[in-house]
PDB file of C-alpha atoms in Angstrom:
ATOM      1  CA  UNK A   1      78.103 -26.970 -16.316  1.00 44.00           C
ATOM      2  CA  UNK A   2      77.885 -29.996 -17.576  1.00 48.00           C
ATOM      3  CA  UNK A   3      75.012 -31.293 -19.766  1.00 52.00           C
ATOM      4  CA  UNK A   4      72.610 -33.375 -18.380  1.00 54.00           C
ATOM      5  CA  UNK A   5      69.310 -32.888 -20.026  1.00 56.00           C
ATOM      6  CA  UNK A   6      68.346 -30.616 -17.263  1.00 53.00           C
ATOM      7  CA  UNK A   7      66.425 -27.332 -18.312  1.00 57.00           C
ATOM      8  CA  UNK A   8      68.509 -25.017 -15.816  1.00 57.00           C
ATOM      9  CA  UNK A   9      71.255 -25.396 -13.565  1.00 54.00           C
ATOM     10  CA  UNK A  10      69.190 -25.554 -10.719  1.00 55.00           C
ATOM     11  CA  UNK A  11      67.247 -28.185 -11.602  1.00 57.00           C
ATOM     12  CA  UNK A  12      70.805 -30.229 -12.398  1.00 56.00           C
ATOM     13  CA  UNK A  13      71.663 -29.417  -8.767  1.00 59.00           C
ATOM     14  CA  UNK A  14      70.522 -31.835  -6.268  1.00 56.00           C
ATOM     15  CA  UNK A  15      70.614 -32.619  -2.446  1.00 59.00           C
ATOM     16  CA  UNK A  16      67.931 -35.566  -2.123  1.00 59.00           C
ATOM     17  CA  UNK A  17      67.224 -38.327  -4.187  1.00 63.00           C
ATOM     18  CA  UNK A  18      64.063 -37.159  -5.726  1.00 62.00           C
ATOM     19  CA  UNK A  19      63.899 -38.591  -9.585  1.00 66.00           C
ATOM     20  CA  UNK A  20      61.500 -37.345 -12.537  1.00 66.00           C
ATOM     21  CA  UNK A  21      61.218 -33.976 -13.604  1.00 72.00           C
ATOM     22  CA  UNK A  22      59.587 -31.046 -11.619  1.00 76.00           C
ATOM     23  CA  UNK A  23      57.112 -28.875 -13.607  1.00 84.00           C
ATOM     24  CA  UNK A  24      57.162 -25.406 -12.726  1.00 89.00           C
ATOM     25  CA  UNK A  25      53.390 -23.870 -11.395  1.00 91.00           C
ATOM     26  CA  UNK A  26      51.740 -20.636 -11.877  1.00 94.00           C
ATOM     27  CA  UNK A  27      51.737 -18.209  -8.888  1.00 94.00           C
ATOM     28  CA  UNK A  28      47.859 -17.806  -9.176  1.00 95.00           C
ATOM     29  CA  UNK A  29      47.817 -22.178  -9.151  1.00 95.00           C
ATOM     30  CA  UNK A  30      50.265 -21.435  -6.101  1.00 94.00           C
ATOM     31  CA  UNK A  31      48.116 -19.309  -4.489  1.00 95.00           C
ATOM     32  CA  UNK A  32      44.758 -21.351  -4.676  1.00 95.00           C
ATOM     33  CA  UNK A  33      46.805 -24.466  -3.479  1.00 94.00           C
ATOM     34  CA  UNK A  34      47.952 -22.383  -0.542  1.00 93.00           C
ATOM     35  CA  UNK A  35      44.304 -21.363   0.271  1.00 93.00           C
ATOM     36  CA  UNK A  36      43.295 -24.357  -0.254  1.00 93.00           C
ATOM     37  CA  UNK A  37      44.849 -25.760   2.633  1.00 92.00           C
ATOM     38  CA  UNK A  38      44.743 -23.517   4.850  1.00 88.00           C
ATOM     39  CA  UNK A  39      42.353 -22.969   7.173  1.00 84.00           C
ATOM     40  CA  UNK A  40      41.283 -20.073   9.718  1.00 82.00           C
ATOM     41  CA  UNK A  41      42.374 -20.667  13.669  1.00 79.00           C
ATOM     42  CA  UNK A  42      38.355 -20.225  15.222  1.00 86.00           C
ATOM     43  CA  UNK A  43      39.832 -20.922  19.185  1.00 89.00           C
ATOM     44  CA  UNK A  44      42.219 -19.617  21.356  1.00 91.00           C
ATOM     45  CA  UNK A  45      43.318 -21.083  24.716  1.00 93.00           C
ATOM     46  CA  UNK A  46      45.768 -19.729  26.831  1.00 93.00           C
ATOM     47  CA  UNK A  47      48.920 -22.139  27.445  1.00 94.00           C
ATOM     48  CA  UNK A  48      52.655 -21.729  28.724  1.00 93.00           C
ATOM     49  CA  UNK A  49      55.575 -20.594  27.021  1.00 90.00           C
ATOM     50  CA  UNK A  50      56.836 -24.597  27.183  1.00 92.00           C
ATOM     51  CA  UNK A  51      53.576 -25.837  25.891  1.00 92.00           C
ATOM     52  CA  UNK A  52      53.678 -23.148  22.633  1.00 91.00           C
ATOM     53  CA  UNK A  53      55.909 -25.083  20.836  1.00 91.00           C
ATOM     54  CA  UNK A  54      53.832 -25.303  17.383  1.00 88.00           C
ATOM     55  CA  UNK A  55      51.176 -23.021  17.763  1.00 88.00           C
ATOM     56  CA  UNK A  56      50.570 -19.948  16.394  1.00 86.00           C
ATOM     57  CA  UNK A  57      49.352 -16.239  18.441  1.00 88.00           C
ATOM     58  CA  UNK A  58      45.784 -15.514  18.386  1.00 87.00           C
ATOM     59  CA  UNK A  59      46.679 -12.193  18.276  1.00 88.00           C
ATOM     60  CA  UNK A  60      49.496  -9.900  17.660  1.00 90.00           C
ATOM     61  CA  UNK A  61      52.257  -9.652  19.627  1.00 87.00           C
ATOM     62  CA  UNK A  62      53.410  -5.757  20.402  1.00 88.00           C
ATOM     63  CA  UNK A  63      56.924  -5.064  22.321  1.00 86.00           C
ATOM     64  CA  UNK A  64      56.175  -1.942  24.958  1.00 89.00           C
ATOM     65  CA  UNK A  65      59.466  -0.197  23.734  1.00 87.00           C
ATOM     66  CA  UNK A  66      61.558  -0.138  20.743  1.00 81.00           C
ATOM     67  CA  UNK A  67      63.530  -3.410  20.868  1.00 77.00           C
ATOM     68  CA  UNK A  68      66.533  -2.775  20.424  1.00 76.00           C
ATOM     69  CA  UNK A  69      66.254   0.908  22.118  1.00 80.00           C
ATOM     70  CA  UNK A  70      68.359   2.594  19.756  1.00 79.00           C
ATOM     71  CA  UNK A  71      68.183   2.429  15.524  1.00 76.00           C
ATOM     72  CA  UNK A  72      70.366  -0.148  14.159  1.00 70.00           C
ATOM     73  CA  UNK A  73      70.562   0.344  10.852  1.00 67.00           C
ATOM     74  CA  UNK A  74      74.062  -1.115  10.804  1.00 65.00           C
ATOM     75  CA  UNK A  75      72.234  -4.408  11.129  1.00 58.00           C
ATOM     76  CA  UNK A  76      69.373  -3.968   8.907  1.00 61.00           C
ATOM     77  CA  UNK A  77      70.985  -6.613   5.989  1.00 64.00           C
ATOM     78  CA  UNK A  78      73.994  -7.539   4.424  1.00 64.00           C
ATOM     79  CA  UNK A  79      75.152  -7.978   1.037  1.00 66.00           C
ATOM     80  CA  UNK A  80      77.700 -10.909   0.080  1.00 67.00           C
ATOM     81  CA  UNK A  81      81.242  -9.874  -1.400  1.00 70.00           C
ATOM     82  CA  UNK A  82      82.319 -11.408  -4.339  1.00 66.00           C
ATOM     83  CA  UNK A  83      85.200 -13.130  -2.154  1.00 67.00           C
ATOM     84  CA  UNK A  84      82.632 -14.353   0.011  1.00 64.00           C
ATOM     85  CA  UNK A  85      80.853 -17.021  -2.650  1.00 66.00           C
ATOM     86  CA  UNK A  86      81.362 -20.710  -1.983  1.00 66.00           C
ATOM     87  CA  UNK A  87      81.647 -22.225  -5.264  1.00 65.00           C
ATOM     88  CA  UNK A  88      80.381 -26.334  -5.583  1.00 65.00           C
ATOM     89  CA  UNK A  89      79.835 -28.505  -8.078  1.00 61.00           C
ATOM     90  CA  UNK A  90      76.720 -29.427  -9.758  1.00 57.00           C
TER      91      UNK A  90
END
């Protein structure tokens, strides 16, 4: 890696032009901000499936049968090989 004042390799790794250094925030600090901003969904109307786009349920959603109908554990995650790494440059 090369040295360039950054305190880990992440933060030496960038995709936008952001400048300035990023402080790093408690998860409690997270959490309040979080909370903070969001806010409880009081009303529901009912729309169409096209009209959805950006809304959230009012209530859960429950399949009537086991989708898929049969277990799948073959599916259930995946785990990269070492071969499988795509190596870049910071």
């Amino acid at each position: 890696m090369k040295k360039t004042g950054a305190k880990s390799a992440v933060d030496s790794c960038s995709v936008d032009e952001r400048t300035g250094t990023r402080e790093l925030i408690s998860l409690a600090f997270a959490v309040e901000q979080s909370l903070a901003l969001a806010s409880p969904v009081n009303i529901s109307e009912l729309v169409g499936l096209e009209n959805a786009i950006g809304r959230v349920l009012a209530e859960d959603l429950v399949a009537p049968f086991p989708l898929p109908p049969f277990d799948n554990s073959a599916m259930d995650g995946y785990w990269p090989t070492s071969g499988s790494r795509i190596l870049g440059q910071c």
